[in-house]
Short mmCIF file of C-alpha atoms and ligand atoms in Angstrom, two decimals:
data_model
loop_
_atom_site.label_atom_id
_atom_site.label_comp_id
_atom_site.label_asym_id
_atom_site.label_seq_id
_atom_site.Cartn_x
_atom_site.Cartn_y
_atom_site.Cartn_z
CA MET A 1 160.39 -7.56 50.79
CA THR A 2 158.16 -4.72 51.50
CA THR A 3 154.42 -5.89 52.36
CA ALA A 4 152.04 -3.57 51.75
CA PRO A 5 150.21 -1.93 55.06
CA VAL A 6 146.84 -4.12 55.39
CA PRO A 7 144.18 -1.33 55.15
CA GLY A 8 142.30 -1.87 58.65
CA PRO A 9 139.53 -0.10 59.39
CA THR A 10 139.00 4.18 59.67
CA PRO A 11 140.30 4.89 62.56
CA PRO A 12 137.00 6.85 64.25
CA VAL A 13 137.59 10.66 64.31
CA PRO A 14 137.74 11.89 67.72
CA ALA A 15 134.59 13.64 69.69
CA PRO A 16 135.60 16.92 69.42
CA PRO A 17 137.27 17.71 73.30
CA PRO A 18 134.36 19.47 76.04
CA ALA A 19 133.82 22.82 74.84
CA GLU A 20 136.88 24.42 75.58
CA ARG A 21 137.23 27.94 76.57
CA ARG A 22 140.07 29.28 74.28
CA VAL A 23 140.09 33.07 74.98
CA SER A 24 139.06 34.36 78.64
CA ARG A 25 135.96 35.54 78.78
CA ARG A 26 137.50 38.88 80.21
CA VAL A 27 139.03 39.34 76.85
CA ALA A 28 136.06 37.63 74.49
CA GLY A 29 133.64 40.19 75.38
CA ILE A 30 135.49 43.69 73.87
CA THR A 31 133.74 44.77 70.85
CA PRO A 32 136.64 46.28 68.13
CA SER A 33 137.32 49.47 67.80
CA ALA A 34 134.63 50.66 65.33
CA THR A 35 136.06 53.58 64.28
CA LEU A 36 139.45 52.18 63.84
CA ALA A 37 137.93 49.21 62.02
CA VAL A 38 135.75 51.68 59.83
CA ASP A 39 139.12 54.09 58.73
CA ALA A 40 140.98 50.36 57.91
CA ARG A 41 138.07 48.94 55.58
CA ALA A 42 138.21 52.71 53.55
CA LYS A 43 142.06 52.54 53.80
CA GLU A 44 142.05 48.92 51.85
CA LEU A 45 139.25 50.48 49.32
CA ARG A 46 141.25 53.12 48.41
CA ALA A 47 144.67 51.14 47.71
CA ALA A 48 142.28 48.62 45.87
CA GLY A 49 141.56 51.92 43.55
CA SER A 50 138.54 52.16 44.62
CA PRO A 51 138.18 56.76 45.29
CA VAL A 52 136.79 56.75 48.98
CA ILE A 53 136.69 59.55 50.65
CA GLY A 54 136.73 58.56 54.35
CA PHE A 55 134.91 60.24 57.56
CA ALA A 56 136.36 58.20 60.15
CA ALA A 57 139.42 58.72 61.57
CA GLY A 58 139.96 60.44 64.57
CA GLU A 59 143.40 62.22 63.91
CA PRO A 60 144.49 65.59 62.28
CA ASP A 61 145.42 65.71 58.67
CA PHE A 62 148.25 67.78 59.33
CA PRO A 63 152.03 66.84 59.17
CA THR A 64 153.76 66.77 63.00
CA ALA A 65 156.11 70.35 63.26
CA PRO A 66 159.17 69.97 61.82
CA HIS A 67 161.12 71.36 64.71
CA VAL A 68 159.16 68.48 66.82
CA VAL A 69 160.70 66.04 64.38
CA GLU A 70 164.20 67.04 64.52
CA ALA A 71 164.04 66.55 68.42
CA ALA A 72 163.27 63.06 67.41
CA ARG A 73 165.80 63.01 65.02
CA ALA A 74 168.30 64.35 67.94
CA ALA A 75 167.33 61.92 70.33
CA ALA A 76 167.41 58.89 68.17
CA LEU A 77 171.18 59.83 67.79
CA GLU A 78 171.74 60.21 71.82
CA PRO A 79 172.93 57.11 72.96
CA ARG A 80 171.43 57.44 76.30
CA TYR A 81 167.53 57.22 74.97
CA HIS A 82 169.28 53.92 73.51
CA ARG A 83 167.99 52.57 76.72
CA TYR A 84 165.80 51.91 79.31
CA THR A 85 164.20 55.10 81.22
CA PRO A 86 162.35 55.21 83.85
CA ALA A 87 159.08 53.52 83.99
CA GLY A 88 157.06 56.47 84.52
CA GLY A 89 158.04 59.00 81.60
CA LEU A 90 161.02 60.97 80.82
CA PRO A 91 162.03 63.60 84.05
CA GLU A 92 162.13 66.74 81.19
CA LEU A 93 159.06 65.20 79.86
CA LYS A 94 156.88 64.98 83.59
CA GLU A 95 158.74 68.80 84.15
CA ALA A 96 157.02 69.94 80.69
CA ILE A 97 153.72 68.50 81.70
CA ALA A 98 154.02 69.90 84.80
CA ALA A 99 154.66 73.53 83.62
CA LYS A 100 151.77 73.20 80.57
CA THR A 101 149.12 72.51 82.95
CA LEU A 102 149.34 75.61 84.54
CA ARG A 103 150.17 77.04 81.31
CA ASP A 104 146.82 76.11 79.68
CA SER A 105 144.49 75.19 82.63
CA GLY A 106 146.07 77.35 85.46
CA VAL A 107 146.12 73.96 87.55
CA SER A 108 149.65 73.73 89.46
CA VAL A 109 151.17 69.99 90.09
CA ARG A 110 153.86 68.85 90.85
CA PRO A 111 156.01 66.22 88.13
CA ALA A 112 155.19 63.26 90.74
CA ASP A 113 151.73 63.29 90.09
CA VAL A 114 152.74 63.36 86.27
CA LEU A 115 152.65 59.24 84.51
CA VAL A 116 153.53 59.12 80.69
CA THR A 117 151.06 56.56 78.89
CA ASN A 118 150.96 55.19 75.69
CA GLY A 119 148.71 57.73 74.28
CA GLY A 120 145.62 58.92 76.00
CA LYS A 121 143.84 55.54 75.18
CA GLN A 122 146.43 53.94 77.71
CA ALA A 123 146.07 56.54 80.04
CA VAL A 124 142.29 56.08 80.49
CA HIS A 125 142.99 52.00 80.70
CA GLU A 126 145.36 51.75 83.12
CA ALA A 127 143.62 55.24 85.20
CA LEU A 128 140.80 53.26 84.90
CA ALA A 129 142.55 49.73 86.31
CA THR A 130 144.28 52.11 89.05
CA LEU A 131 140.84 52.99 90.43
CA LEU A 132 138.13 50.55 89.81
CA ASP A 133 136.87 47.69 91.50
CA PRO A 134 135.12 44.46 90.74
CA GLY A 135 131.22 45.98 90.16
CA ASP A 136 131.96 49.50 90.71
CA GLU A 137 129.93 51.70 88.62
CA VAL A 138 130.91 54.30 86.14
CA LEU A 139 128.54 56.84 84.71
CA LEU A 140 129.45 57.15 81.45
CA PRO A 141 127.65 60.49 79.29
CA THR A 142 126.35 58.95 75.98
CA PRO A 143 126.93 58.98 72.90
CA TYR A 144 130.78 58.17 73.97
CA TRP A 145 134.28 57.31 72.99
CA THR A 146 134.11 54.02 71.94
CA THR A 147 136.76 52.66 74.34
CA TYR A 148 135.50 54.13 77.46
CA PRO A 149 133.66 51.15 78.06
CA GLU A 150 135.53 48.98 76.94
CA ALA A 151 137.93 50.15 78.83
CA VAL A 152 135.63 50.44 82.15
CA ARG A 153 134.98 46.83 81.76
CA LEU A 154 138.69 45.44 81.83
CA ALA A 155 138.79 46.92 84.61
CA GLY A 156 136.43 45.17 86.17
CA GLY A 157 133.81 48.21 86.41
CA VAL A 158 129.91 48.51 84.97
CA PRO A 159 129.98 51.22 82.25
CA VAL A 160 126.27 52.98 83.31
CA PRO A 161 125.19 55.19 80.27
CA VAL A 162 123.53 58.15 80.74
CA GLU A 163 122.12 59.38 77.65
CA ALA A 164 121.79 62.95 75.64
CA ASP A 165 120.89 63.16 72.56
CA GLU A 166 120.91 66.59 69.42
CA ALA A 167 117.86 68.28 71.94
CA SER A 168 120.52 69.54 74.91
CA GLY A 169 123.18 69.30 72.64
CA TYR A 170 124.90 65.85 73.72
CA LEU A 171 125.42 67.34 77.18
CA VAL A 172 124.32 65.08 80.08
CA SER A 173 122.94 67.86 82.78
CA VAL A 174 124.02 67.18 86.97
CA GLY A 175 120.02 65.87 86.86
CA GLN A 176 120.59 63.35 84.73
CA LEU A 177 123.57 62.17 86.64
CA GLU A 178 122.36 62.54 89.74
CA ALA A 179 119.77 60.11 88.51
CA ALA A 180 121.81 57.45 87.45
CA ARG A 181 124.13 57.43 90.67
CA THR A 182 123.46 54.24 93.14
CA PRO A 183 125.46 53.21 96.32
CA ARG A 184 127.43 51.49 94.22
CA THR A 185 128.43 54.46 91.50
CA LYS A 186 133.09 55.33 91.40
CA LEU A 187 133.27 57.73 89.05
CA LEU A 188 131.99 59.75 86.29
CA LEU A 189 133.72 59.79 83.15
CA PHE A 190 133.85 62.74 81.27
CA CYS A 191 134.87 64.43 78.20
CA SER A 192 134.74 67.98 76.74
CA PRO A 193 135.13 68.63 74.08
CA ALA A 194 133.89 65.15 73.74
CA ASN A 195 134.25 62.47 71.20
CA PRO A 196 132.29 61.30 69.21
CA THR A 197 129.76 64.91 68.80
CA GLY A 198 132.23 67.74 69.22
CA ALA A 199 129.90 68.96 72.38
CA VAL A 200 131.53 71.34 74.75
CA GLN A 201 130.08 71.72 78.58
CA PRO A 202 129.88 75.50 79.22
CA ALA A 203 132.23 75.97 82.06
CA GLU A 204 129.54 77.12 84.74
CA GLU A 205 127.60 73.32 83.57
CA VAL A 206 131.28 71.72 84.01
CA ALA A 207 131.81 73.15 87.54
CA GLU A 208 128.06 71.67 88.53
CA ILE A 209 129.23 68.94 87.36
CA GLY A 210 132.62 68.81 89.49
CA ARG A 211 130.80 70.50 92.65
CA TRP A 212 128.08 67.52 92.63
CA ALA A 213 131.01 64.51 92.27
CA LEU A 214 132.59 66.97 95.41
CA GLU A 215 129.36 66.49 96.96
CA THR A 216 128.81 62.73 96.76
CA GLY A 217 132.22 61.51 96.65
CA LEU A 218 132.37 60.13 93.06
CA TRP A 219 135.63 60.36 91.45
CA VAL A 220 136.34 61.92 88.29
CA LEU A 221 138.21 61.19 85.23
CA THR A 222 138.40 64.16 83.31
CA ASP A 223 139.88 63.50 79.43
CA GLU A 224 141.02 67.17 78.11
CA ILE A 225 142.82 65.97 74.76
CA TYR A 226 140.53 67.92 72.74
CA GLU A 227 141.21 71.27 75.05
CA HIS A 228 142.91 73.62 72.33
CA LEU A 229 140.32 72.34 69.95
CA VAL A 230 137.34 74.45 70.41
CA TYR A 231 135.55 77.14 68.28
CA GLY A 232 133.46 79.65 68.06
CA GLY A 233 134.44 81.74 70.81
CA ALA A 234 133.51 78.26 73.06
CA THR A 235 136.29 77.39 76.12
CA ALA A 236 137.34 74.47 77.81
CA PRO A 237 138.80 74.99 80.91
CA SER A 238 140.15 72.33 82.83
CA LEU A 239 137.29 70.91 85.16
CA PRO A 240 140.51 70.80 88.57
CA ALA A 241 141.33 74.75 87.04
CA LEU A 242 137.20 74.82 88.25
CA VAL A 243 136.56 72.93 90.88
CA PRO A 244 140.62 72.78 92.76
CA GLU A 245 139.15 71.00 95.87
CA LEU A 246 138.26 67.89 93.66
CA GLN A 247 142.04 67.36 92.67
CA SER A 248 142.43 64.79 95.56
CA ARG A 249 139.25 62.47 93.67
CA CYS A 250 140.57 63.55 90.26
CA VAL A 251 142.51 61.92 87.19
CA VAL A 252 143.24 64.44 84.20
CA VAL A 253 144.54 62.51 81.04
CA ASN A 254 145.89 64.43 77.92
CA GLY A 255 148.30 63.81 75.50
CA VAL A 256 150.12 65.05 72.29
CA ALA A 257 147.87 63.38 69.80
CA LYS A 258 145.20 65.80 68.38
CA THR A 259 147.03 69.53 69.88
CA TYR A 260 150.25 68.74 67.89
CA ALA A 261 149.32 66.45 65.02
CA MET A 262 151.28 63.68 66.70
CA THR A 263 148.64 60.48 67.04
CA GLY A 264 151.63 58.36 65.79
CA TRP A 265 154.20 58.81 68.48
CA ARG A 266 151.44 57.51 71.04
CA VAL A 267 152.29 59.64 74.43
CA GLY A 268 149.88 60.72 76.66
CA TRP A 269 149.21 61.08 80.10
CA LEU A 270 147.62 61.49 83.25
CA ILE A 271 147.87 63.71 86.36
CA GLY A 272 146.52 62.50 89.52
CA PRO A 273 146.62 62.32 93.50
CA ALA A 274 150.06 60.57 94.52
CA ASP A 275 148.48 57.46 95.87
CA VAL A 276 147.04 56.84 92.89
CA VAL A 277 149.61 58.39 90.18
CA SER A 278 152.08 56.04 92.22
CA ALA A 279 150.10 52.53 91.63
CA ALA A 280 149.22 53.69 88.32
CA THR A 281 152.66 53.67 87.75
CA ALA A 282 153.78 50.31 89.46
CA LEU A 283 150.80 48.58 87.19
CA HIS A 284 152.62 50.53 83.97
CA SER A 285 156.12 49.65 85.18
CA HIS A 286 154.79 45.92 84.73
CA SER A 287 153.39 46.14 81.11
CA THR A 288 154.91 48.99 79.05
CA SER A 289 157.62 49.79 80.60
CA ASN A 290 158.96 53.18 79.45
CA VAL A 291 157.24 55.01 76.21
CA ALA A 292 159.59 54.55 73.52
CA ASN A 293 162.16 57.64 74.40
CA VAL A 294 162.15 59.02 71.29
CA SER A 295 158.64 59.91 71.18
CA GLN A 296 158.99 61.25 74.81
CA ALA A 297 162.02 63.34 73.70
CA ALA A 298 159.68 64.95 70.42
CA ALA A 299 156.89 64.92 73.38
CA VAL A 300 158.70 67.32 74.79
CA ALA A 301 159.12 69.78 71.79
CA ALA A 302 156.37 69.80 71.58
CA LEU A 303 155.41 70.80 74.77
CA THR A 304 157.44 73.47 75.31
CA GLY A 305 158.55 74.53 71.35
CA ASP A 306 156.80 77.24 69.01
CA GLN A 307 152.50 76.68 69.67
CA SER A 308 151.77 78.54 66.42
CA GLY A 309 150.93 75.60 64.79
CA VAL A 310 148.05 74.83 66.64
CA ALA A 311 145.83 77.78 66.33
CA VAL A 312 147.19 77.15 62.59
CA MET A 313 145.18 73.66 62.81
CA ARG A 314 142.35 75.02 64.65
CA GLU A 315 141.35 77.75 61.99
CA ALA A 316 141.61 75.12 59.34
CA PHE A 317 138.65 72.72 61.28
CA ASP A 318 137.05 75.48 62.13
CA ARG A 319 136.65 76.35 58.59
CA ARG A 320 135.56 73.00 57.35
CA ARG A 321 133.47 72.49 60.60
CA LYS A 322 131.52 75.20 59.13
CA THR A 323 131.54 74.14 55.56
CA VAL A 324 130.54 70.08 56.89
CA VAL A 325 128.07 71.63 59.15
CA GLY A 326 126.00 73.87 56.37
CA MET A 327 126.19 71.09 53.85
CA LEU A 328 124.69 68.64 55.79
CA ARG A 329 121.81 70.48 57.09
CA GLN A 330 120.99 70.68 53.48
CA ILE A 331 119.50 67.15 53.04
CA PRO A 332 116.44 66.12 54.20
CA GLY A 333 116.30 63.87 57.27
CA ILE A 334 119.58 65.00 58.53
CA ALA A 335 119.32 66.63 61.87
CA CYS A 336 123.45 68.28 63.04
CA PRO A 337 123.76 70.49 65.80
CA GLU A 338 126.62 72.81 65.44
CA PRO A 339 129.58 71.19 67.10
CA GLN A 340 132.00 73.36 68.57
CA GLY A 341 134.80 71.06 69.73
CA ALA A 342 137.34 68.25 68.60
CA PHE A 343 136.74 67.73 65.21
CA TYR A 344 133.34 65.29 64.77
CA VAL A 345 130.21 66.33 63.03
CA TYR A 346 127.28 63.98 65.05
CA PRO A 347 124.19 64.26 62.80
CA SER A 348 121.11 62.25 63.33
CA VAL A 349 119.66 60.13 60.55
CA ARG A 350 117.29 58.53 62.46
CA ALA A 351 114.34 60.16 59.79
CA LEU A 352 116.42 58.47 57.36
CA LEU A 353 116.09 54.95 58.81
CA GLY A 354 113.51 52.97 57.51
CA ARG A 355 113.12 55.10 53.88
CA PRO A 356 114.27 53.75 50.18
CA ILE A 357 117.45 55.24 50.19
CA ALA A 358 118.78 53.91 45.82
CA GLY A 359 116.02 51.30 45.88
CA ARG A 360 117.57 49.82 49.07
CA THR A 361 115.53 50.31 52.83
CA VAL A 362 118.01 50.56 55.17
CA HIS A 363 117.01 50.20 59.15
CA THR A 364 119.65 50.96 61.28
CA SER A 365 122.68 53.65 61.21
CA LEU A 366 124.78 50.70 60.87
CA GLU A 367 123.27 49.53 57.78
CA LEU A 368 123.29 53.10 56.47
CA ALA A 369 127.24 53.23 56.81
CA GLU A 370 127.35 50.81 54.72
CA LEU A 371 125.42 51.80 51.60
CA LEU A 372 127.31 54.60 52.05
CA LEU A 373 130.52 52.90 51.44
CA GLU A 374 128.96 50.86 48.89
CA GLN A 375 127.32 53.74 46.65
CA ALA A 376 129.07 57.16 46.91
CA GLN A 377 132.32 55.87 48.67
CA VAL A 378 131.97 57.38 51.59
CA ALA A 379 133.33 56.44 54.63
CA VAL A 380 131.53 57.26 58.11
CA VAL A 381 131.00 55.49 61.69
CA PRO A 382 128.20 54.90 62.80
CA GLY A 383 126.65 55.90 66.26
CA GLU A 384 126.30 52.04 67.40
CA ALA A 385 130.16 52.42 68.03
CA PHE A 386 129.30 55.05 70.40
CA GLY A 387 126.31 54.07 72.64
CA THR A 388 123.48 55.69 70.28
CA PRO A 389 122.29 54.08 67.56
CA GLY A 390 121.00 56.58 64.84
CA TYR A 391 123.83 58.62 64.19
CA LEU A 392 126.54 58.81 61.91
CA ARG A 393 130.12 60.15 62.89
CA LEU A 394 131.98 62.13 60.85
CA SER A 395 135.84 63.82 61.39
CA TYR A 396 135.96 66.94 59.46
CA ALA A 397 140.32 66.38 59.87
CA LEU A 398 140.27 66.23 55.96
CA GLY A 399 141.43 68.10 52.78
CA ASP A 400 138.71 70.81 51.86
CA ASP A 401 138.31 69.73 48.34
CA ASP A 402 137.78 65.65 49.71
CA LEU A 403 135.30 67.34 52.59
CA VAL A 404 133.22 68.90 49.80
CA GLU A 405 133.19 66.22 47.30
CA GLY A 406 132.27 63.61 49.81
CA VAL A 407 130.05 66.11 51.55
CA THR A 408 128.12 66.25 47.78
CA ARG A 409 128.04 62.74 47.41
CA MET A 410 126.09 62.37 50.47
CA GLN A 411 123.65 65.12 49.48
CA GLN A 412 123.41 63.25 46.23
CA LEU A 413 122.69 59.49 47.83
CA LEU A 414 120.95 60.68 50.59
CA GLY A 415 119.16 63.30 48.61
CA SER A 416 116.80 60.66 46.70
CA ALA A 417 115.59 58.94 49.91
CA GLY A 418 111.97 58.52 49.55
N1 PMP B 1 140.48 60.67 74.55
C1 PMP B 1 139.64 60.67 73.28
C2 PMP B 1 138.41 61.25 73.94
C3 PMP B 1 139.93 60.66 71.85
O1 PMP B 1 139.10 60.80 70.92
C4 PMP B 1 140.96 60.10 71.88
C5 PMP B 1 141.74 59.57 70.42
N2 PMP B 1 140.55 58.99 69.38
C6 PMP B 1 142.30 59.25 72.72
C7 PMP B 1 141.59 59.61 74.09
C8 PMP B 1 143.23 58.77 72.71
O2 PMP B 1 144.09 59.13 71.89
P1 PMP B 1 145.56 58.63 71.94
O3 PMP B 1 145.75 57.74 72.93
O4 PMP B 1 145.81 58.95 70.48
O5 PMP B 1 146.87 59.93 72.80
#
């Protein structure tokens, strides 16, 4: 015989545990990458049938060159690439990077001065983790690439923004940097051609910044990932080529992503003084081990093979750059300097804020980006992601027809601003 359970009093609901910290302060403080988020949202909407035109992606729209893909295919068939390889990079890739650095920048480095990383992004993280102690200040020219301040903070450092606006072509001066320097300043994070502005610092100013760093004893991390994407006669010489004495306190970051349309392959590198590279390699060996061998073999082919694809891509970007700048300048309320590098334009939209657009008043560039996505199906990244609200970043690495259609939609929507 079974007896039905006697209903007793409802057990008391347990009190919530004392505030539990599930995610560390360090990681909880990270802002997710806005550029990747906008791009993902645009792709999602497109997959759902919305005719979204994406200006958010930070990547060339070209396929990787066939000879590079072929090298990867051959590597995938080679058993020696199926195994772990030296954590710091395949010897043949480190050789190729050293040779490329001499060829493209005129700077002589040894393969031992190179660490191969999972993209330039990991090179930035590993360089900062290797150089910064808690509380070290990092001068960060602003607008900045959205990853920099997060990488500085994760490494224990303190980002110190040094802001430039469209009036100076988004270029900071030595005077501004010097004014922001304190006894705690360890490093300057320098990037030219720059993301998000496309600004290219003229050689004489780069040299001046390098000499100032040398005199003040600062380190410089110079991100040269857009070195080959310059237009209209602009040049982007490597910082250590201009100020060789700085080499003992300079780390160069670079990679194949932008120059060779290889964002998905994830190969970048850092070059620095032997002690720093050896410490960064030790760090790398405990996090990633070697970068995927097939990707490294592809990078060797990209760096040592036919370079003519770079010029083809540059020409297409240059054409689109002129189109997008010309069309954006026709929109009342938009101020758009002509960038000389990378594949971004960074117009100011401050004059449009607070005015009614399509029946709505937007007060921030974030809201304006949302309005553009909803009403014009155009995806752009708001300046909030780069430390300067009041601007939009548009990547012009998309097909010519889409580009014209997208900016036409912006003209139609924003042209109605009251
Ligand atoms: N530096 C800058 C300035 C960039 O814009 C990017 C890509 N958005 C990177 C580094 C990193 O590129 P990757 O990790 O794809 O090599």
